[in-house]
Amino acid sequence: MNAAAESFVQDLLSKTDHPILKHSLSNVASDPAAFAGRFYANLFAAMPGLRVLFPADLSEQQMKLAQTLAMVVSGLDESDAMVPLLRRLGAAHRGYGTKPAHYQVVGDVLIKTLSDTCGPDWNDDLERSWQRLYQWVAANMIAGAQAAAHAGAKPKF
């Protein structure tokens, strides 16, 4: 993402999206394990080949997903501080075998799972807010993965 696009996304997130993202996250926080379980079920249904990238027992991974969502949404007030964290997360995911193409599928599945979780609270504005947030997160994670690749970091797979 170029600097102008990132600035635009930052502005949208900080001025309009943050309150509704935070509010919608309460639906996830009410039962994070159930949300994460639905997310991974949806992910593996959408792209069965990804299952091999994850441990057999997903309980720890499920908690990490819920915690990461909470961290990202709560960190929007200080999004500049989030960028290095997201880039390290992207570098780590590269090490697990994540490819840039996986981010689109994960984003689509995340939006679907959030929509299902929020039920009647879900609307077009909320969907666009989550899409903008996910695009920003994915762009920073991909940048972190690319930096790791250029630095010569070897994937773990």
Short mmCIF file of N, CA and C in Angstrom, two decimals:
data_model
loop_
_atom_site.label_atom_id
_atom_site.label_comp_id
_atom_site.label_asym_id
_atom_site.label_seq_id
_atom_site.Cartn_x
_atom_site.Cartn_y
_atom_site.Cartn_z
N MET A 1 0.85 -1.17 0.00
CA MET A 1 0.00 0.00 0.00
C MET A 1 0.90 1.23 0.00
N ASN A 2 0.65 2.19 -0.90
CA ASN A 2 1.48 3.38 -0.94
C ASN A 2 1.13 4.32 0.21
N ALA A 3 1.96 5.32 0.42
CA ALA A 3 1.79 6.23 1.56
C ALA A 3 0.46 6.97 1.52
N ALA A 4 0.04 7.41 0.34
CA ALA A 4 -1.23 8.14 0.24
C ALA A 4 -2.41 7.23 0.58
N ALA A 5 -2.38 6.00 0.08
CA ALA A 5 -3.47 5.06 0.38
C ALA A 5 -3.48 4.70 1.85
N GLU A 6 -2.31 4.50 2.42
CA GLU A 6 -2.25 4.17 3.84
C GLU A 6 -2.76 5.32 4.69
N SER A 7 -2.41 6.55 4.32
CA SER A 7 -2.90 7.72 5.04
C SER A 7 -4.42 7.80 4.96
N PHE A 8 -4.97 7.54 3.78
CA PHE A 8 -6.42 7.56 3.60
C PHE A 8 -7.08 6.51 4.48
N VAL A 9 -6.54 5.29 4.47
CA VAL A 9 -7.11 4.23 5.29
C VAL A 9 -7.00 4.58 6.76
N GLN A 10 -5.85 5.12 7.17
CA GLN A 10 -5.67 5.53 8.57
C GLN A 10 -6.72 6.55 8.97
N ASP A 11 -6.97 7.53 8.11
CA ASP A 11 -7.94 8.56 8.40
C ASP A 11 -9.33 7.97 8.56
N LEU A 12 -9.70 7.08 7.65
CA LEU A 12 -11.01 6.44 7.74
C LEU A 12 -11.14 5.64 9.03
N LEU A 13 -10.11 4.88 9.33
CA LEU A 13 -10.17 4.04 10.52
C LEU A 13 -10.25 4.87 11.80
N SER A 14 -9.47 5.92 11.87
CA SER A 14 -9.44 6.67 13.12
C SER A 14 -10.65 7.57 13.31
N LYS A 15 -11.23 8.06 12.23
CA LYS A 15 -12.31 9.03 12.38
C LYS A 15 -13.70 8.44 12.30
N THR A 16 -13.90 7.39 11.54
CA THR A 16 -15.25 6.88 11.38
C THR A 16 -15.42 5.41 11.74
N ASP A 17 -14.43 4.61 11.46
CA ASP A 17 -14.58 3.17 11.62
C ASP A 17 -14.40 2.68 13.05
N HIS A 18 -13.50 3.30 13.79
CA HIS A 18 -13.14 2.76 15.08
C HIS A 18 -14.33 2.50 16.01
N PRO A 19 -15.25 3.45 16.18
CA PRO A 19 -16.36 3.17 17.11
C PRO A 19 -17.20 1.96 16.72
N ILE A 20 -17.48 1.81 15.43
CA ILE A 20 -18.33 0.67 15.06
C ILE A 20 -17.55 -0.64 15.05
N LEU A 21 -16.27 -0.57 14.76
CA LEU A 21 -15.45 -1.78 14.86
C LEU A 21 -15.38 -2.25 16.31
N LYS A 22 -15.15 -1.31 17.19
CA LYS A 22 -15.05 -1.66 18.61
C LYS A 22 -16.37 -2.24 19.12
N HIS A 23 -17.46 -1.61 18.75
CA HIS A 23 -18.76 -2.12 19.18
C HIS A 23 -19.02 -3.53 18.65
N SER A 24 -18.71 -3.74 17.36
CA SER A 24 -18.97 -5.06 16.78
C SER A 24 -18.07 -6.13 17.39
N LEU A 25 -16.91 -5.74 17.86
CA LEU A 25 -16.01 -6.72 18.46
C LEU A 25 -16.59 -7.31 19.74
N SER A 26 -17.53 -6.60 20.37
CA SER A 26 -18.16 -7.14 21.58
C SER A 26 -18.88 -8.46 21.27
N ASN A 27 -19.37 -8.61 20.03
CA ASN A 27 -20.00 -9.88 19.64
C ASN A 27 -18.98 -11.02 19.63
N VAL A 28 -17.77 -10.72 19.22
CA VAL A 28 -16.70 -11.71 19.22
C VAL A 28 -16.26 -11.99 20.65
N ALA A 29 -16.11 -10.93 21.43
CA ALA A 29 -15.61 -11.06 22.80
C ALA A 29 -16.56 -11.84 23.70
N SER A 30 -17.83 -11.86 23.36
CA SER A 30 -18.79 -12.59 24.21
C SER A 30 -18.54 -14.09 24.18
N ASP A 31 -17.97 -14.60 23.10
CA ASP A 31 -17.61 -16.03 23.02
C ASP A 31 -16.49 -16.19 21.99
N PRO A 32 -15.25 -15.81 22.37
CA PRO A 32 -14.16 -15.84 21.41
C PRO A 32 -13.85 -17.23 20.87
N ALA A 33 -14.00 -18.24 21.68
CA ALA A 33 -13.70 -19.60 21.22
C ALA A 33 -14.70 -20.03 20.14
N ALA A 34 -15.97 -19.69 20.33
CA ALA A 34 -16.98 -20.05 19.32
C ALA A 34 -16.73 -19.28 18.02
N PHE A 35 -16.40 -18.00 18.14
CA PHE A 35 -16.10 -17.20 16.95
C PHE A 35 -14.92 -17.81 16.20
N ALA A 36 -13.84 -18.08 16.91
CA ALA A 36 -12.63 -18.62 16.27
C ALA A 36 -12.89 -20.00 15.69
N GLY A 37 -13.68 -20.81 16.38
CA GLY A 37 -14.03 -22.12 15.85
C GLY A 37 -14.78 -22.01 14.54
N ARG A 38 -15.74 -21.07 14.47
CA ARG A 38 -16.48 -20.84 13.22
C ARG A 38 -15.55 -20.31 12.13
N PHE A 39 -14.65 -19.40 12.51
CA PHE A 39 -13.71 -18.85 11.54
C PHE A 39 -12.88 -19.96 10.89
N TYR A 40 -12.28 -20.82 11.71
CA TYR A 40 -11.43 -21.87 11.15
C TYR A 40 -12.24 -22.91 10.38
N ALA A 41 -13.44 -23.21 10.82
CA ALA A 41 -14.30 -24.12 10.06
C ALA A 41 -14.60 -23.51 8.68
N ASN A 42 -14.92 -22.22 8.66
CA ASN A 42 -15.19 -21.54 7.38
C ASN A 42 -13.93 -21.47 6.51
N LEU A 43 -12.78 -21.22 7.14
CA LEU A 43 -11.53 -21.12 6.39
C LEU A 43 -11.19 -22.45 5.72
N PHE A 44 -11.28 -23.52 6.47
CA PHE A 44 -10.91 -24.83 5.92
C PHE A 44 -11.94 -25.32 4.91
N ALA A 45 -13.20 -24.87 5.04
CA ALA A 45 -14.20 -25.19 4.02
C ALA A 45 -13.91 -24.43 2.73
N ALA A 46 -13.46 -23.18 2.87
CA ALA A 46 -13.16 -22.35 1.70
C ALA A 46 -11.87 -22.79 1.01
N MET A 47 -10.90 -23.22 1.80
CA MET A 47 -9.60 -23.59 1.23
C MET A 47 -9.03 -24.75 2.04
N PRO A 48 -9.49 -25.97 1.76
CA PRO A 48 -9.06 -27.13 2.54
C PRO A 48 -7.55 -27.33 2.62
N GLY A 49 -6.83 -26.91 1.60
CA GLY A 49 -5.38 -27.08 1.59
C GLY A 49 -4.66 -26.31 2.68
N LEU A 50 -5.32 -25.33 3.28
CA LEU A 50 -4.68 -24.57 4.35
C LEU A 50 -4.61 -25.35 5.67
N ARG A 51 -5.41 -26.39 5.79
CA ARG A 51 -5.48 -27.12 7.07
C ARG A 51 -4.11 -27.64 7.49
N VAL A 52 -3.27 -28.03 6.54
CA VAL A 52 -1.96 -28.59 6.87
C VAL A 52 -1.02 -27.56 7.49
N LEU A 53 -1.34 -26.28 7.35
CA LEU A 53 -0.49 -25.24 7.92
C LEU A 53 -0.74 -25.02 9.42
N PHE A 54 -1.74 -25.72 9.97
CA PHE A 54 -2.15 -25.50 11.35
C PHE A 54 -1.99 -26.78 12.17
N PRO A 55 -1.81 -26.62 13.48
CA PRO A 55 -1.72 -27.81 14.33
C PRO A 55 -3.06 -28.54 14.40
N ALA A 56 -3.01 -29.81 14.77
CA ALA A 56 -4.23 -30.61 14.88
C ALA A 56 -5.18 -30.01 15.92
N ASP A 57 -4.62 -29.59 17.05
CA ASP A 57 -5.41 -28.96 18.10
C ASP A 57 -5.38 -27.45 17.87
N LEU A 58 -6.50 -26.90 17.51
CA LEU A 58 -6.58 -25.48 17.17
C LEU A 58 -6.88 -24.57 18.36
N SER A 59 -7.01 -25.11 19.55
CA SER A 59 -7.47 -24.29 20.68
C SER A 59 -6.55 -23.09 20.94
N GLU A 60 -5.25 -23.28 20.90
CA GLU A 60 -4.34 -22.16 21.13
C GLU A 60 -4.41 -21.17 19.97
N GLN A 61 -4.49 -21.68 18.75
CA GLN A 61 -4.60 -20.83 17.57
C GLN A 61 -5.89 -20.01 17.60
N GLN A 62 -6.96 -20.63 18.04
CA GLN A 62 -8.24 -19.93 18.13
C GLN A 62 -8.17 -18.76 19.10
N MET A 63 -7.52 -18.98 20.23
CA MET A 63 -7.38 -17.90 21.21
C MET A 63 -6.50 -16.78 20.65
N LYS A 64 -5.44 -17.15 19.93
CA LYS A 64 -4.57 -16.14 19.33
C LYS A 64 -5.34 -15.28 18.33
N LEU A 65 -6.21 -15.90 17.55
CA LEU A 65 -7.01 -15.14 16.59
C LEU A 65 -7.87 -14.11 17.31
N ALA A 66 -8.60 -14.54 18.32
CA ALA A 66 -9.48 -13.62 19.06
C ALA A 66 -8.66 -12.51 19.72
N GLN A 67 -7.53 -12.85 20.30
CA GLN A 67 -6.68 -11.85 20.94
C GLN A 67 -6.12 -10.86 19.92
N THR A 68 -5.74 -11.35 18.76
CA THR A 68 -5.19 -10.47 17.73
C THR A 68 -6.25 -9.50 17.22
N LEU A 69 -7.46 -9.99 17.00
CA LEU A 69 -8.54 -9.09 16.59
C LEU A 69 -8.75 -8.00 17.63
N ALA A 70 -8.80 -8.39 18.89
CA ALA A 70 -8.99 -7.41 19.97
C ALA A 70 -7.83 -6.42 20.01
N MET A 71 -6.61 -6.91 19.85
CA MET A 71 -5.43 -6.04 19.88
C MET A 71 -5.48 -5.03 18.73
N VAL A 72 -5.83 -5.49 17.55
CA VAL A 72 -5.85 -4.61 16.39
C VAL A 72 -6.92 -3.53 16.57
N VAL A 73 -8.12 -3.93 16.96
CA VAL A 73 -9.20 -2.94 17.11
C VAL A 73 -8.89 -1.97 18.25
N SER A 74 -8.40 -2.47 19.36
CA SER A 74 -8.10 -1.57 20.48
C SER A 74 -6.90 -0.68 20.18
N GLY A 75 -6.03 -1.13 19.28
CA GLY A 75 -4.84 -0.35 18.94
C GLY A 75 -5.04 0.68 17.86
N LEU A 76 -6.25 0.82 17.36
CA LEU A 76 -6.48 1.78 16.27
C LEU A 76 -6.20 3.22 16.69
N ASP A 77 -6.37 3.53 17.96
CA ASP A 77 -6.08 4.89 18.42
C ASP A 77 -4.60 5.21 18.26
N GLU A 78 -3.77 4.19 18.31
CA GLU A 78 -2.33 4.37 18.14
C GLU A 78 -1.86 3.46 17.01
N SER A 79 -2.45 3.66 15.83
CA SER A 79 -2.19 2.75 14.72
C SER A 79 -0.74 2.76 14.27
N ASP A 80 -0.04 3.89 14.46
CA ASP A 80 1.39 3.90 14.09
C ASP A 80 2.17 2.87 14.89
N ALA A 81 1.78 2.67 16.14
CA ALA A 81 2.45 1.68 16.97
C ALA A 81 2.09 0.25 16.54
N MET A 82 0.95 0.10 15.87
CA MET A 82 0.51 -1.22 15.43
C MET A 82 1.30 -1.71 14.21
N VAL A 83 1.78 -0.80 13.39
CA VAL A 83 2.43 -1.18 12.14
C VAL A 83 3.60 -2.14 12.37
N PRO A 84 4.56 -1.83 13.26
CA PRO A 84 5.66 -2.78 13.46
C PRO A 84 5.18 -4.14 13.97
N LEU A 85 4.16 -4.14 14.82
CA LEU A 85 3.62 -5.42 15.32
C LEU A 85 3.02 -6.23 14.18
N LEU A 86 2.27 -5.57 13.31
CA LEU A 86 1.65 -6.28 12.18
C LEU A 86 2.71 -6.78 11.20
N ARG A 87 3.75 -6.02 11.03
CA ARG A 87 4.81 -6.45 10.11
C ARG A 87 5.56 -7.66 10.68
N ARG A 88 5.78 -7.66 11.99
CA ARG A 88 6.41 -8.85 12.60
C ARG A 88 5.47 -10.06 12.49
N LEU A 89 4.19 -9.81 12.67
CA LEU A 89 3.21 -10.89 12.53
C LEU A 89 3.22 -11.45 11.11
N GLY A 90 3.33 -10.57 10.13
CA GLY A 90 3.41 -11.01 8.74
C GLY A 90 4.66 -11.82 8.47
N ALA A 91 5.78 -11.38 9.03
CA ALA A 91 7.03 -12.13 8.87
C ALA A 91 6.89 -13.52 9.50
N ALA A 92 6.26 -13.57 10.67
CA ALA A 92 6.07 -14.87 11.34
C ALA A 92 5.15 -15.76 10.50
N HIS A 93 4.08 -15.20 9.95
CA HIS A 93 3.17 -15.99 9.14
C HIS A 93 3.84 -16.50 7.85
N ARG A 94 4.73 -15.72 7.30
CA ARG A 94 5.50 -16.20 6.15
C ARG A 94 6.26 -17.46 6.56
N GLY A 95 6.81 -17.44 7.76
CA GLY A 95 7.54 -18.59 8.26
C GLY A 95 6.68 -19.83 8.45
N TYR A 96 5.37 -19.62 8.60
CA TYR A 96 4.45 -20.75 8.75
C TYR A 96 3.94 -21.26 7.40
N GLY A 97 4.30 -20.56 6.33
CA GLY A 97 3.88 -21.00 5.00
C GLY A 97 2.78 -20.15 4.38
N THR A 98 2.41 -19.06 5.03
CA THR A 98 1.38 -18.18 4.48
C THR A 98 1.90 -17.47 3.24
N LYS A 99 1.09 -17.48 2.21
CA LYS A 99 1.41 -16.82 0.95
C LYS A 99 0.54 -15.56 0.81
N PRO A 100 1.00 -14.57 0.04
CA PRO A 100 0.17 -13.37 -0.15
C PRO A 100 -1.26 -13.68 -0.63
N ALA A 101 -1.42 -14.68 -1.47
CA ALA A 101 -2.76 -15.03 -1.98
C ALA A 101 -3.69 -15.51 -0.87
N HIS A 102 -3.15 -16.04 0.21
CA HIS A 102 -3.98 -16.53 1.31
C HIS A 102 -4.72 -15.39 2.00
N TYR A 103 -4.15 -14.20 1.96
CA TYR A 103 -4.75 -13.07 2.68
C TYR A 103 -6.14 -12.73 2.16
N GLN A 104 -6.38 -12.87 0.87
CA GLN A 104 -7.71 -12.58 0.32
C GLN A 104 -8.73 -13.56 0.86
N VAL A 105 -8.38 -14.84 0.86
CA VAL A 105 -9.30 -15.87 1.37
C VAL A 105 -9.57 -15.64 2.85
N VAL A 106 -8.53 -15.38 3.61
CA VAL A 106 -8.69 -15.15 5.05
C VAL A 106 -9.59 -13.93 5.28
N GLY A 107 -9.38 -12.88 4.52
CA GLY A 107 -10.22 -11.69 4.67
C GLY A 107 -11.67 -11.97 4.37
N ASP A 108 -11.93 -12.70 3.28
CA ASP A 108 -13.31 -13.05 2.93
C ASP A 108 -13.95 -13.89 4.03
N VAL A 109 -13.20 -14.84 4.55
CA VAL A 109 -13.73 -15.71 5.60
C VAL A 109 -13.94 -14.92 6.89
N LEU A 110 -13.03 -14.02 7.20
CA LEU A 110 -13.19 -13.20 8.40
C LEU A 110 -14.47 -12.37 8.31
N ILE A 111 -14.70 -11.73 7.17
CA ILE A 111 -15.90 -10.92 6.99
C ILE A 111 -17.15 -11.78 7.12
N LYS A 112 -17.15 -12.97 6.50
CA LYS A 112 -18.31 -13.86 6.60
C LYS A 112 -18.55 -14.27 8.04
N THR A 113 -17.50 -14.63 8.75
CA THR A 113 -17.64 -15.09 10.13
C THR A 113 -18.11 -13.95 11.03
N LEU A 114 -17.58 -12.75 10.82
CA LEU A 114 -18.04 -11.60 11.59
C LEU A 114 -19.52 -11.31 11.30
N SER A 115 -19.90 -11.39 10.04
CA SER A 115 -21.29 -11.18 9.65
C SER A 115 -22.20 -12.17 10.37
N ASP A 116 -21.82 -13.44 10.35
CA ASP A 116 -22.61 -14.47 11.02
C ASP A 116 -22.68 -14.22 12.53
N THR A 117 -21.57 -13.78 13.10
CA THR A 117 -21.49 -13.56 14.55
C THR A 117 -22.32 -12.35 14.96
N CYS A 118 -22.28 -11.30 14.17
CA CYS A 118 -23.00 -10.07 14.52
C CYS A 118 -24.49 -10.16 14.22
N GLY A 119 -24.87 -11.07 13.35
CA GLY A 119 -26.28 -11.27 13.05
C GLY A 119 -26.96 -10.00 12.57
N PRO A 120 -28.09 -9.63 13.19
CA PRO A 120 -28.85 -8.47 12.71
C PRO A 120 -28.12 -7.13 12.91
N ASP A 121 -27.06 -7.10 13.71
CA ASP A 121 -26.27 -5.87 13.88
C ASP A 121 -25.39 -5.60 12.66
N TRP A 122 -25.19 -6.62 11.82
CA TRP A 122 -24.32 -6.47 10.64
C TRP A 122 -25.03 -5.64 9.59
N ASN A 123 -24.30 -4.71 8.99
CA ASN A 123 -24.86 -3.90 7.91
C ASN A 123 -23.74 -3.52 6.95
N ASP A 124 -24.09 -2.82 5.88
CA ASP A 124 -23.11 -2.48 4.85
C ASP A 124 -21.99 -1.60 5.40
N ASP A 125 -22.32 -0.64 6.27
CA ASP A 125 -21.29 0.23 6.84
C ASP A 125 -20.29 -0.57 7.67
N LEU A 126 -20.81 -1.47 8.47
CA LEU A 126 -19.93 -2.29 9.31
C LEU A 126 -19.06 -3.20 8.43
N GLU A 127 -19.64 -3.76 7.40
CA GLU A 127 -18.85 -4.60 6.50
C GLU A 127 -17.72 -3.80 5.84
N ARG A 128 -18.03 -2.61 5.37
CA ARG A 128 -16.99 -1.78 4.74
C ARG A 128 -15.91 -1.40 5.76
N SER A 129 -16.30 -1.14 7.00
CA SER A 129 -15.32 -0.81 8.03
C SER A 129 -14.38 -1.97 8.29
N TRP A 130 -14.92 -3.17 8.40
CA TRP A 130 -14.08 -4.35 8.62
C TRP A 130 -13.22 -4.63 7.40
N GLN A 131 -13.76 -4.41 6.21
CA GLN A 131 -12.95 -4.61 5.01
C GLN A 131 -11.77 -3.64 4.97
N ARG A 132 -12.03 -2.37 5.31
CA ARG A 132 -10.94 -1.40 5.34
C ARG A 132 -9.89 -1.79 6.38
N LEU A 133 -10.36 -2.19 7.54
CA LEU A 133 -9.42 -2.59 8.59
C LEU A 133 -8.60 -3.79 8.14
N TYR A 134 -9.27 -4.79 7.58
CA TYR A 134 -8.55 -5.98 7.16
C TYR A 134 -7.55 -5.66 6.05
N GLN A 135 -7.92 -4.81 5.11
CA GLN A 135 -6.99 -4.43 4.04
C GLN A 135 -5.74 -3.77 4.61
N TRP A 136 -5.93 -2.93 5.60
CA TRP A 136 -4.79 -2.27 6.25
C TRP A 136 -3.92 -3.30 6.97
N VAL A 137 -4.55 -4.19 7.73
CA VAL A 137 -3.81 -5.23 8.44
C VAL A 137 -3.06 -6.12 7.45
N ALA A 138 -3.76 -6.59 6.42
CA ALA A 138 -3.13 -7.49 5.45
C ALA A 138 -1.98 -6.80 4.73
N ALA A 139 -2.16 -5.54 4.35
CA ALA A 139 -1.08 -4.81 3.65
C ALA A 139 0.16 -4.73 4.52
N ASN A 140 -0.01 -4.48 5.81
CA ASN A 140 1.14 -4.40 6.70
C ASN A 140 1.75 -5.77 6.96
N MET A 141 0.93 -6.80 7.06
CA MET A 141 1.47 -8.15 7.25
C MET A 141 2.23 -8.61 6.01
N ILE A 142 1.68 -8.34 4.84
CA ILE A 142 2.37 -8.71 3.61
C ILE A 142 3.68 -7.96 3.48
N ALA A 143 3.68 -6.68 3.84
CA ALA A 143 4.92 -5.90 3.81
C ALA A 143 5.96 -6.50 4.75
N GLY A 144 5.52 -6.96 5.91
CA GLY A 144 6.44 -7.61 6.85
C GLY A 144 6.98 -8.92 6.30
N ALA A 145 6.13 -9.68 5.63
CA ALA A 145 6.56 -10.94 5.02
C ALA A 145 7.56 -10.67 3.89
N GLN A 146 7.28 -9.66 3.09
CA GLN A 146 8.19 -9.32 2.00
C GLN A 146 9.54 -8.83 2.52
N ALA A 147 9.51 -8.04 3.59
CA ALA A 147 10.77 -7.57 4.18
C ALA A 147 11.57 -8.76 4.71
N ALA A 148 10.89 -9.72 5.33
CA ALA A 148 11.57 -10.90 5.83
C ALA A 148 12.18 -11.71 4.68
N ALA A 149 11.44 -11.81 3.58
CA ALA A 149 11.95 -12.54 2.43
C ALA A 149 13.17 -11.84 1.85
N HIS A 150 13.12 -10.53 1.75
CA HIS A 150 14.27 -9.79 1.21
C HIS A 150 15.48 -9.84 2.14
N ALA A 151 15.20 -10.00 3.43
CA ALA A 151 16.29 -10.10 4.40
C ALA A 151 16.89 -11.50 4.44
N GLY A 152 16.25 -12.41 3.71
CA GLY A 152 16.78 -13.77 3.64
C GLY A 152 16.25 -14.71 4.71
N ALA A 153 15.19 -14.31 5.42
CA ALA A 153 14.62 -15.19 6.43
C ALA A 153 14.04 -16.42 5.75
N LYS A 154 14.31 -17.57 6.29
CA LYS A 154 13.84 -18.83 5.71
C LYS A 154 12.49 -19.19 6.30
N PRO A 155 11.50 -19.56 5.44
CA PRO A 155 10.24 -20.05 5.97
C PRO A 155 10.46 -21.33 6.79
N LYS A 156 9.58 -21.58 7.74
CA LYS A 156 9.70 -22.74 8.62
C LYS A 156 9.16 -24.02 8.01
N PHE A 157 8.41 -23.91 6.90
CA PHE A 157 7.78 -25.11 6.34
C PHE A 157 8.71 -25.95 5.54
#
